Coordinates of C-alpha atoms in Angstrom, one line a residue:
M1 CA 0.0 0.3 -0.1
D2 CA 1.0 3.4 -0.7
L3 CA 1.8 5.3 2.2
N4 CA 1.1 8.5 0.1
I5 CA -2.5 7.1 -0.2
M6 CA -2.7 6.2 3.3
L7 CA -1.8 8.5 5.7
P8 CA -4.9 10.9 5.1
Q9 CA -6.8 8.1 5.3
L10 CA -5.6 6.8 8.8
E11 CA -5.7 10.0 10.1
A12 CA -9.8 10.3 8.8
A13 CA -10.3 6.7 9.5
D14 CA -12.1 5.2 12.5
E15 CA -12.1 1.9 14.3
K16 CA -12.5 0.0 11.4
D17 CA -10.9 1.5 8.6
V18 CA -7.9 2.1 10.7
E19 CA -8.2 -1.8 11.6
T20 CA -8.7 -2.2 7.8
F21 CA -5.7 -0.1 6.5
L22 CA -3.5 -1.7 9.5
R23 CA -3.8 -5.1 7.9
Q24 CA -3.3 -4.3 5.0
Y25 CA -0.1 -2.8 5.4
I26 CA 0.9 -6.1 7.8
R27 CA 0.2 -8.5 5.2
E28 CA 2.3 -6.5 2.5
N29 CA 5.4 -6.3 5.2
S30 CA 5.0 -8.5 8.0
H31 CA 8.5 -9.7 6.4
T32 CA 10.0 -6.7 5.6
F33 CA 13.2 -6.7 7.2
S34 CA 15.4 -4.5 4.8
F35 CA 13.6 -0.5 4.2
D36 CA 13.0 1.7 1.4
Q37 CA 15.3 5.0 3.2
K38 CA 13.3 7.0 0.4
E39 CA 10.4 6.1 2.8
E40 CA 11.9 7.3 5.8
S41 CA 10.0 10.3 6.3
L42 CA 6.5 8.6 5.6
R43 CA 7.0 5.5 8.3
S44 CA 8.2 8.1 11.1
K45 CA 5.0 9.4 10.0
L46 CA 3.0 6.3 10.2
C47 CA 4.8 5.3 13.3
Q48 CA 3.9 8.8 15.4
S49 CA -0.2 7.9 13.6
V50 CA 0.2 4.0 15.1
L51 CA 0.9 5.9 18.4
S52 CA -1.8 8.5 18.3
V53 CA -4.8 5.1 17.7
L54 CA -2.8 3.9 20.5
G55 CA -4.1 6.6 23.0
R56 CA -7.1 6.1 22.7
R57 CA -9.9 4.1 24.1
V58 CA -10.3 1.1 21.6
K59 CA -11.0 -2.4 21.0
P60 CA -8.2 -4.9 22.1
S61 CA -8.6 -5.9 18.3
C62 CA -7.5 -2.8 16.7
Q63 CA -5.0 -2.3 19.6
K64 CA -3.3 -5.6 18.5
T65 CA -3.2 -4.5 15.3
C66 CA -1.9 -1.5 16.0
L67 CA 1.3 -3.0 18.0
E68 CA 1.5 -5.1 15.2
T69 CA 2.2 -2.7 12.8
L70 CA 4.7 -1.2 14.8
R71 CA 6.2 -4.1 15.6
I72 CA 7.3 -4.2 11.7
L73 CA 8.1 -0.4 11.6
S74 CA 10.2 -1.0 15.1
R75 CA 12.5 -3.2 12.7
D76 CA 14.2 0.3 10.7
K77 CA 15.9 2.1 14.0
R78 CA 15.7 5.0 11.5
V79 CA 12.1 6.1 12.1
L80 CA 12.3 5.5 15.6
A81 CA 12.2 8.9 16.7
P82 CA 8.0 8.9 17.9
V83 CA 8.3 5.8 19.9
A84 CA 11.1 7.2 21.7
T85 CA 9.8 9.8 23.7
R86 CA 8.7 9.9 27.2
E87 CA 4.8 10.2 25.6
G88 CA 5.4 7.0 23.3
M89 CA 7.2 4.5 26.2
L90 CA 4.8 5.0 27.8
V91 CA 1.9 4.8 25.5
L92 CA 4.0 1.2 25.0
G93 CA 4.7 0.0 28.5
A94 CA 1.1 0.8 29.4
M95 CA 0.4 -1.8 26.7
A96 CA 1.9 -4.5 28.1
R97 CA 0.3 -3.3 31.3
L98 CA 4.1 -2.8 33.0
S99 CA 3.1 -0.6 35.9
A100 CA 6.4 2.2 34.7
G101 CA 7.3 4.2 36.7
E102 CA 4.3 6.4 38.7
E103 CA 1.8 5.2 36.3
G104 CA 0.5 3.0 38.8
D105 CA 1.8 0.3 40.8
D106 CA 2.4 -3.6 41.5
N107 CA -0.9 -4.5 43.1
Q108 CA -2.3 -3.2 40.1
N109 CA -0.7 -4.9 37.7
I110 CA -1.2 -8.2 39.2
S111 CA -4.8 -7.8 39.7
Q112 CA -4.1 -6.7 36.0
E113 CA -2.8 -9.9 34.7
D114 CA -4.7 -12.2 36.1
T115 CA -7.9 -10.9 34.7
L116 CA -6.9 -11.2 30.9
S117 CA -8.6 -12.4 28.1
E118 CA -7.2 -13.8 25.3
E119 CA -7.3 -11.2 23.0
E120 CA -6.1 -8.5 26.1
E121 CA -3.1 -11.7 26.7
R122 CA -1.9 -10.3 22.9
V123 CA -1.9 -6.9 22.9
V124 CA 0.1 -7.7 26.0
V125 CA 2.7 -9.8 23.6
E126 CA 2.6 -7.9 21.0
A127 CA 3.6 -4.6 23.1
L128 CA 6.4 -6.8 25.2
K129 CA 7.4 -7.5 21.3
C130 CA 7.6 -3.8 20.3
L131 CA 9.0 -2.9 23.5
C132 CA 12.1 -5.5 22.4
N133 CA 12.2 -4.4 19.0
V134 CA 12.4 -0.7 20.4
V135 CA 14.4 -0.6 23.0
Y136 CA 17.4 -3.0 20.9
N137 CA 17.2 -0.2 18.2
S138 CA 17.4 2.6 19.5
P139 CA 19.7 4.4 22.4
A140 CA 17.1 7.2 23.1
A141 CA 14.5 4.3 23.8
Q142 CA 16.3 3.2 26.0
Q143 CA 17.2 6.2 28.3
V144 CA 13.5 6.9 28.1
S145 CA 12.9 3.3 29.3
V146 CA 15.2 4.2 32.7
D147 CA 13.1 7.9 33.1
V148 CA 10.0 6.2 33.1
Q149 CA 11.6 3.0 35.9
L150 CA 10.0 1.2 33.0
V151 CA 12.1 -1.8 34.8
Q152 CA 9.5 -1.3 38.1
G153 CA 7.0 -2.4 36.0
L154 CA 9.6 -6.1 34.4
C155 CA 10.0 -6.6 38.3
A156 CA 6.0 -6.3 38.7
T157 CA 5.4 -8.8 36.6
L158 CA 8.2 -10.8 37.4
R159 CA 6.1 -11.5 40.6
T160 CA 3.7 -12.6 39.3
A161 CA 5.6 -15.1 36.8
R162 CA 3.6 -18.3 38.1
T163 CA 0.7 -17.1 36.6
W164 CA 2.6 -16.3 32.8
H165 CA 1.5 -17.6 29.9
H166 CA 4.3 -18.6 27.8
E167 CA 5.2 -15.6 25.7
V168 CA 4.1 -12.5 28.2
G169 CA 6.9 -14.5 30.5
L170 CA 9.3 -14.5 27.6
F171 CA 9.4 -11.5 26.4
T172 CA 9.4 -9.7 29.0
L173 CA 12.6 -11.6 30.4
R174 CA 13.7 -11.4 26.9
L175 CA 13.2 -7.3 27.4
L176 CA 15.1 -7.5 31.0
F177 CA 17.9 -8.9 29.2
L178 CA 17.9 -6.0 26.8
V179 CA 17.7 -3.1 29.5
S180 CA 20.1 -4.9 31.9
A181 CA 22.5 -5.9 28.9
L182 CA 22.6 -2.1 27.2
R183 CA 22.1 -0.2 30.8
P184 CA 25.1 -1.4 32.5
D185 CA 24.3 1.2 35.1
V186 CA 20.4 0.3 35.7
R187 CA 22.6 -3.3 36.8
G188 CA 23.0 -1.5 40.1
V189 CA 19.6 -0.5 40.7
L190 CA 17.6 -3.5 39.2
R191 CA 19.8 -5.3 42.3
R192 CA 19.4 -3.0 45.1
E193 CA 16.2 -1.8 44.8
W194 CA 13.8 -4.1 42.5
H195 CA 15.7 -7.5 43.7
A196 CA 15.7 -8.7 40.9
V197 CA 18.0 -11.3 41.2
K198 CA 16.0 -12.9 43.9
L199 CA 13.1 -12.2 41.3
L200 CA 15.0 -13.4 38.5
T201 CA 15.9 -16.8 40.5
E202 CA 12.3 -17.9 41.7
V203 CA 11.3 -17.4 38.4
L204 CA 13.9 -20.4 37.5
E205 CA 13.3 -21.9 40.2
H206 CA 9.7 -22.3 38.9
T207 CA 10.5 -23.0 35.8
L208 CA 12.8 -25.2 35.9
D209 CA 10.2 -27.2 38.5
V210 CA 13.3 -27.6 41.5
S211 CA 11.8 -29.2 44.4
W212 CA 14.3 -29.5 47.8
V213 CA 15.5 -31.5 49.1
G214 CA 18.8 -29.9 51.3
P215 CA 19.3 -25.5 52.3
Y216 CA 20.9 -25.3 48.2
E217 CA 20.5 -29.1 47.1
A218 CA 17.7 -29.9 44.5
A219 CA 16.0 -33.3 44.5
R220 CA 17.2 -35.6 41.5
P221 CA 15.6 -35.2 38.5
D222 CA 13.8 -38.5 37.7
P223 CA 15.7 -40.6 34.7
Q224 CA 12.2 -41.7 33.1
A225 CA 11.0 -38.0 33.1
L226 CA 10.3 -36.3 29.5
P227 CA 12.6 -33.8 28.3
M228 CA 12.0 -30.7 29.9
P229 CA 9.1 -28.4 27.2
A230 CA 10.7 -26.2 24.4
E231 CA 8.8 -23.5 26.0
D232 CA 10.2 -23.8 29.5
N233 CA 13.3 -24.4 28.7
E234 CA 12.9 -20.4 26.3
R235 CA 12.0 -18.6 29.4
A236 CA 14.5 -20.3 31.7
M237 CA 17.6 -19.3 29.0
E238 CA 16.3 -15.4 29.0
A239 CA 16.4 -16.2 32.7
L240 CA 19.8 -17.1 32.9
K241 CA 20.6 -14.2 30.6
A242 CA 19.5 -11.5 32.5
L243 CA 20.6 -12.9 35.5
F244 CA 24.8 -13.0 33.8
N245 CA 23.9 -9.6 33.6
L246 CA 22.2 -8.5 37.2
T247 CA 25.7 -10.9 38.1
L248 CA 28.7 -9.2 36.1
S249 CA 29.6 -7.3 39.6
D250 CA 29.9 -8.8 42.2
T251 CA 27.7 -6.3 45.4
G252 CA 28.7 -8.8 48.5
G253 CA 27.1 -9.2 51.7
E254 CA 25.3 -12.0 53.8
E255 CA 22.4 -11.9 51.4
D256 CA 24.3 -12.0 47.9
D257 CA 25.8 -14.8 49.1
H258 CA 22.8 -16.9 50.0
H259 CA 21.1 -16.3 46.6
F260 CA 25.2 -17.0 44.9
R261 CA 24.3 -20.2 46.4
L262 CA 20.9 -20.9 45.3
I263 CA 21.7 -20.2 41.9
A264 CA 24.7 -22.5 42.2
A265 CA 22.1 -25.5 43.1
I266 CA 19.8 -24.9 40.2
L267 CA 22.1 -24.8 37.5
R268 CA 23.7 -27.6 39.1
H269 CA 20.0 -28.8 38.4
L270 CA 19.2 -27.9 35.5
L271 CA 22.9 -29.6 33.7
M272 CA 21.1 -33.3 34.8
L273 CA 18.2 -31.8 32.4
K274 CA 17.9 -32.7 28.8
T275 CA 15.3 -30.6 26.5
E276 CA 13.9 -31.8 24.1
T277 CA 16.7 -31.8 21.3
E278 CA 20.9 -32.5 21.7
E279 CA 21.9 -28.9 20.6
K280 CA 19.2 -26.6 23.3
T281 CA 20.1 -28.9 25.9
E282 CA 23.6 -27.6 24.5
E283 CA 22.4 -24.2 24.4
A284 CA 20.7 -24.2 28.1
H285 CA 23.7 -25.5 29.5
S286 CA 25.9 -23.0 28.0
H287 CA 23.8 -20.3 29.3
A288 CA 24.0 -22.0 32.6
I289 CA 28.2 -22.2 32.4
N290 CA 28.1 -18.7 32.0
L291 CA 26.4 -17.4 34.8
L292 CA 28.4 -20.7 37.4
N293 CA 31.6 -18.2 35.8
N294 CA 29.6 -14.9 37.2
L295 CA 30.0 -17.0 41.1
P296 CA 32.2 -16.6 43.6
V297 CA 34.4 -19.4 43.7
S298 CA 33.9 -19.7 47.1
C299 CA 30.0 -21.7 45.5
L300 CA 31.1 -23.8 43.9
D301 CA 31.4 -26.6 46.1
V302 CA 27.6 -26.3 45.7
L303 CA 28.2 -28.1 42.8
I304 CA 29.4 -31.2 44.7
D305 CA 27.9 -30.8 48.1
V306 CA 25.2 -33.2 47.8
P307 CA 24.9 -34.6 51.2
V308 CA 20.7 -36.6 50.1
Q309 CA 22.5 -38.3 47.0
G310 CA 25.2 -38.9 48.4
G311 CA 29.4 -39.0 46.1
L312 CA 32.4 -41.0 45.9
E313 CA 34.2 -41.9 48.6
I314 CA 37.4 -41.4 46.7
Y315 CA 36.8 -37.7 46.8
G316 CA 35.9 -37.5 50.1
G317 CA 32.4 -38.3 49.8
K318 CA 31.8 -35.7 47.4
N319 CA 28.9 -35.8 43.6
M320 CA 31.3 -35.7 40.6
D321 CA 28.0 -35.5 38.3
A322 CA 27.5 -32.2 37.5
V323 CA 31.4 -32.2 37.0
Q324 CA 31.1 -34.9 34.6
M325 CA 28.6 -32.6 32.4
L326 CA 30.9 -30.2 32.3
I327 CA 33.8 -32.2 31.2
D328 CA 31.1 -34.2 28.6
F329 CA 30.2 -30.3 27.7
M330 CA 34.4 -29.3 27.3
E331 CA 34.9 -32.3 25.1
K332 CA 31.8 -31.3 23.1
R333 CA 33.0 -27.9 22.5
M334 CA 36.3 -29.3 21.4
D335 CA 34.9 -32.0 18.9
K336 CA 32.4 -29.3 17.2
Q337 CA 34.0 -28.7 14.0
G338 CA 34.3 -24.6 12.8
S339 CA 32.9 -23.6 16.4
N340 CA 34.2 -20.5 17.8
Y341 CA 36.5 -21.3 20.4
K342 CA 36.7 -18.5 22.0
E343 CA 33.1 -17.6 22.7
G344 CA 32.0 -21.6 23.3
L345 CA 35.1 -23.1 24.9
T346 CA 36.6 -20.8 26.6
P347 CA 34.2 -20.4 29.3
V348 CA 33.7 -23.8 30.5
L349 CA 37.6 -23.9 30.8
S350 CA 37.9 -21.9 33.0
L351 CA 35.1 -22.6 35.2
L352 CA 37.0 -25.9 35.2
T353 CA 40.7 -24.4 36.1
E354 CA 39.0 -21.7 38.8
G355 CA 37.1 -24.8 40.4
S356 CA 40.5 -27.5 40.1
R357 CA 42.4 -24.4 41.4
H358 CA 40.0 -23.5 44.8
H359 CA 38.4 -26.9 45.5
R360 CA 40.5 -30.1 45.9
E361 CA 38.4 -32.7 44.6
I362 CA 36.7 -30.9 41.6
R363 CA 40.5 -31.2 40.5
R364 CA 41.8 -34.4 41.7
Y365 CA 38.4 -35.6 39.7
I366 CA 39.0 -33.8 37.1
K367 CA 43.5 -34.2 36.7
A368 CA 41.7 -38.3 36.8
Q369 CA 39.7 -37.6 33.9
V370 CA 41.9 -35.3 31.6
L371 CA 45.5 -35.9 32.7
P372 CA 44.9 -40.1 34.0
P373 CA 49.0 -41.4 34.6
L374 CA 51.3 -41.1 31.4
K375 CA 51.9 -44.8 29.7
E376 CA 52.1 -43.4 26.5
V377 CA 55.6 -42.2 26.0
K378 CA 56.4 -42.8 21.7
I379 CA 54.0 -40.4 20.8
R380 CA 54.0 -36.0 20.5
P381 CA 51.2 -34.9 23.5
E382 CA 50.1 -33.3 21.1
I383 CA 49.4 -35.5 18.8
G384 CA 45.8 -38.4 19.1
T385 CA 42.3 -38.2 19.9
A386 CA 42.0 -38.5 24.4
T387 CA 41.3 -34.9 25.8
R388 CA 44.9 -33.9 27.0
N389 CA 46.1 -34.4 22.9
K390 CA 43.6 -32.2 22.3
L391 CA 43.7 -29.7 25.1
V392 CA 47.6 -30.1 24.1
R393 CA 46.9 -28.9 20.4
L394 CA 44.7 -25.6 21.8
M395 CA 48.1 -24.4 23.7
T396 CA 49.1 -24.1 20.5
H397 CA 46.3 -22.1 19.1
V398 CA 45.7 -19.1 17.0
D399 CA 43.8 -16.8 19.2
M400 CA 45.7 -15.9 22.2
G401 CA 42.6 -15.8 24.6
V402 CA 41.9 -20.1 24.1
K403 CA 45.3 -20.5 24.1
Q404 CA 46.1 -19.3 27.0
T405 CA 42.7 -20.7 28.5
A406 CA 43.8 -24.1 28.3
A407 CA 47.5 -23.3 28.9
E408 CA 45.9 -22.1 32.5
F409 CA 43.6 -24.7 32.8
L410 CA 46.2 -27.8 32.6
F411 CA 48.7 -26.2 34.2
V412 CA 46.8 -25.8 37.4
L413 CA 45.7 -30.1 36.2
C414 CA 49.4 -30.4 37.6
K415 CA 49.5 -27.8 41.0
E416 CA 50.9 -25.4 38.5
S417 CA 54.0 -27.4 38.9
V418 CA 56.5 -26.6 35.8
D419 CA 58.2 -29.5 35.9
N420 CA 54.6 -31.9 35.9
L421 CA 53.5 -29.3 33.3
L422 CA 56.2 -30.4 31.2
K423 CA 55.4 -34.2 31.2
Y424 CA 52.2 -33.7 30.1
T425 CA 52.9 -31.0 27.3
G426 CA 56.4 -30.6 26.4
Y427 CA 58.7 -27.5 27.1
G428 CA 57.4 -26.0 23.2
N429 CA 53.6 -26.5 23.8
A430 CA 53.9 -25.0 27.5
A431 CA 56.6 -21.9 26.1
G432 CA 53.7 -19.3 25.8
L433 CA 52.9 -20.4 29.6
L434 CA 56.1 -20.3 31.2
V435 CA 57.0 -16.6 29.6
A436 CA 53.7 -15.1 30.6
R437 CA 54.1 -16.2 33.7
G438 CA 58.1 -15.1 34.2
L439 CA 58.4 -19.7 35.1
L440 CA 60.3 -20.2 32.3
A441 CA 63.8 -21.2 35.0
G442 CA 61.2 -23.7 36.4
G443 CA 59.0 -23.8 39.4
R444 CA 55.5 -23.7 40.3
G445 CA 52.5 -20.9 40.9
E446 CA 51.9 -18.7 43.1
T447 CA 49.0 -20.8 44.8
Q448 CA 49.2 -23.7 47.5
Y449 CA 48.1 -27.4 46.9
S450 CA 47.7 -29.7 48.6
E451 CA 51.4 -31.8 49.3
D452 CA 50.1 -34.8 47.5
E453 CA 52.0 -36.7 45.4
D454 CA 51.3 -37.3 41.8
S455 CA 52.4 -41.5 40.8
D456 CA 54.0 -42.5 37.3
T457 CA 53.6 -45.1 35.8
E458 CA 55.8 -48.0 35.1
E459 CA 56.4 -47.1 31.9
Y460 CA 57.6 -43.3 32.3
K461 CA 60.0 -44.2 34.9
S462 CA 61.6 -46.3 32.3
A463 CA 61.0 -44.3 29.2
K464 CA 61.9 -40.9 31.5
P465 CA 65.7 -39.7 30.1
F466 CA 64.8 -40.6 27.1
I467 CA 62.4 -38.5 27.2
N468 CA 63.4 -35.4 24.5
P469 CA 61.7 -32.1 27.0
I470 CA 61.4 -30.2 23.5
T471 CA 58.4 -32.8 22.4
G472 CA 57.3 -34.4 25.2
H473 CA 58.0 -37.3 23.9
V474 CA 61.2 -39.9 23.0
E475 CA 62.1 -39.5 19.1
E476 CA 63.5 -42.0 17.0
P477 CA 67.1 -42.2 17.2
M478 CA 68.3 -39.8 14.4
P479 CA 72.0 -40.3 12.7
N480 CA 74.1 -37.9 13.7
P481 CA 74.9 -35.3 11.0
I482 CA 78.3 -34.2 11.9
E483 CA 79.5 -37.7 13.1
E484 CA 81.8 -38.0 9.7
M485 CA 83.4 -34.9 9.8
T486 CA 86.2 -33.5 10.5
E487 CA 86.7 -30.8 13.5
E488 CA 87.5 -27.8 11.3
Q489 CA 84.0 -28.2 8.4
K490 CA 82.3 -29.0 12.3
E491 CA 84.2 -25.4 13.5
Y492 CA 83.4 -24.4 9.8
E493 CA 79.5 -25.0 10.2
A494 CA 79.9 -23.6 13.9
Q495 CA 81.1 -20.2 12.4
K496 CA 78.7 -19.9 9.4
L497 CA 75.8 -20.8 11.9
V498 CA 76.9 -17.7 14.1
N499 CA 77.4 -15.2 10.8
M500 CA 73.9 -16.7 9.7
F501 CA 71.6 -15.3 13.3
D502 CA 74.2 -12.1 13.7
K503 CA 72.7 -11.2 10.4
L504 CA 69.6 -11.8 11.1
S505 CA 69.6 -10.9 15.1
R506 CA 71.4 -7.0 13.7
Q507 CA 68.6 -6.6 10.6
N508 CA 65.8 -7.0 13.8
V509 CA 64.5 -10.4 12.3
I510 CA 64.9 -11.8 15.5
R511 CA 66.2 -11.1 18.8
P512 CA 68.4 -13.1 20.3
M513 CA 66.8 -13.8 24.2
G514 CA 68.2 -15.3 27.5
V515 CA 66.7 -15.9 30.8
R516 CA 67.6 -13.9 33.8
P517 CA 67.6 -15.7 36.9
D518 CA 64.2 -14.8 38.1
G519 CA 62.7 -16.5 35.2
T520 CA 61.7 -14.2 33.0
L521 CA 62.9 -13.6 29.2
A522 CA 65.2 -10.0 28.5
P523 CA 68.3 -9.7 25.2
L524 CA 70.6 -12.6 25.3
E525 CA 73.2 -9.1 25.9
E526 CA 71.7 -8.5 29.3
T527 CA 71.4 -12.2 30.3
L528 CA 75.0 -13.0 30.0
C529 CA 76.2 -9.5 31.1
D530 CA 74.3 -9.7 34.2
P531 CA 76.2 -7.5 36.7
A532 CA 75.0 -9.4 39.8
E533 CA 77.4 -12.1 38.2
D534 CA 80.4 -10.2 37.3
S535 CA 81.0 -8.4 40.9
G536 CA 81.0 -12.1 42.8
S537 CA 83.8 -13.2 39.4
D538 CA 87.7 -13.2 39.9
S539 CA 89.3 -10.9 37.9
D540 CA 92.3 -12.1 35.0

């Protein structure tokens, strides 16, 4: 429909004709996501006209049609000026039954939710969809949403979660996620004034149907139970994303510690659940892992401390089911072809690293799975299909973040002992970590670990003298290239090599480096002319 023709008709039309005009526009543009720039001013006027209609008392069917039109228009960030105003956002907030700012109170909001007809509920859903689009696409709308205290209305709606229909809940949570993601300054207000962490935790608890058997222990899911419904999984993931934003900075305090431990227990329960597809299960577990990374590491004991379910005696009675799920998740992400390791793998590696660093039982269990006692020493550590081989390959990954995270994980499993790490990886693969840590001369990291020693296999003990420390494996004997040379030939080749290095060094192609006594790298001339060493030497 030509907007030049429709707009004048829309201004003079009654409610029935408004619906007719707008339905035709919706039919023609429902799948449009790229708009003609020449009609920007016309679409902006259409936004204003639709808001004017919504400001009048019209039937729910007309409201729904207006909101569907506005949702299509809100895909274009260049025409949102009429909506991104105080009046426009308050109209949408009222349509979404969000008692924003002074426009209502929590009790009014709850009673309205309880009495919604099916048609009125569709109006609420469309209004929430519009708000999601507008907030996402318009910084001005983000500011106005803060000014009119839209988050207060969202938190009031969270209190009615047990009576939600799916889409009302889904888009309420999505809008809260968007506001908390795009406006970091609102996160503190949500936590302190509106207790959003507590409310979202309750939403998650209800959505996942958690049944408590202890202070921070959920009942084991029934193995015969049906997978979690897709709708519940969708809402749970939106709640997890919003909680992730709100827990990016730790406020501390006993109340926060309680909520964080409660969240950890709910996330442990989620890790034990399956959804209708393997892909959705992995996505839900990914969000759970991201959120676990935000929680204080002291809360991670909730993952293994489940007295009612019991655990493994060898690990002090701790239950390692959740840790095994994290290891399985890590394996899947490492095996996924063409995946983005930085986004998909580093969060679970970071979580396992910190869990291992601060919880002895977690480290012992993971090491038994990832770095079992060495038996095969004739193959390079980065070659093979075992978990250790895959992680060692990642130590030389092109992405610095992936490389460092994988190396740190293995280093912590080795109790931050350089000798233990080199045993499993070889010096060449570990060099990057050792340079970054200033441990090229050997030694240990700063974390204190238990004194229990790792026991070497007989195969490793017998092969140890023959292992190349650089490659980390026993190499086949190679012929000596200088065996048949005369002394003069050897001296000539040595001088030739020195000259080549000197030339490359003068041209700044390479820079010879040495290791200081403290294990850090320095230019070779500094390490050879260390004043501390020269002062104690005898002069000729």
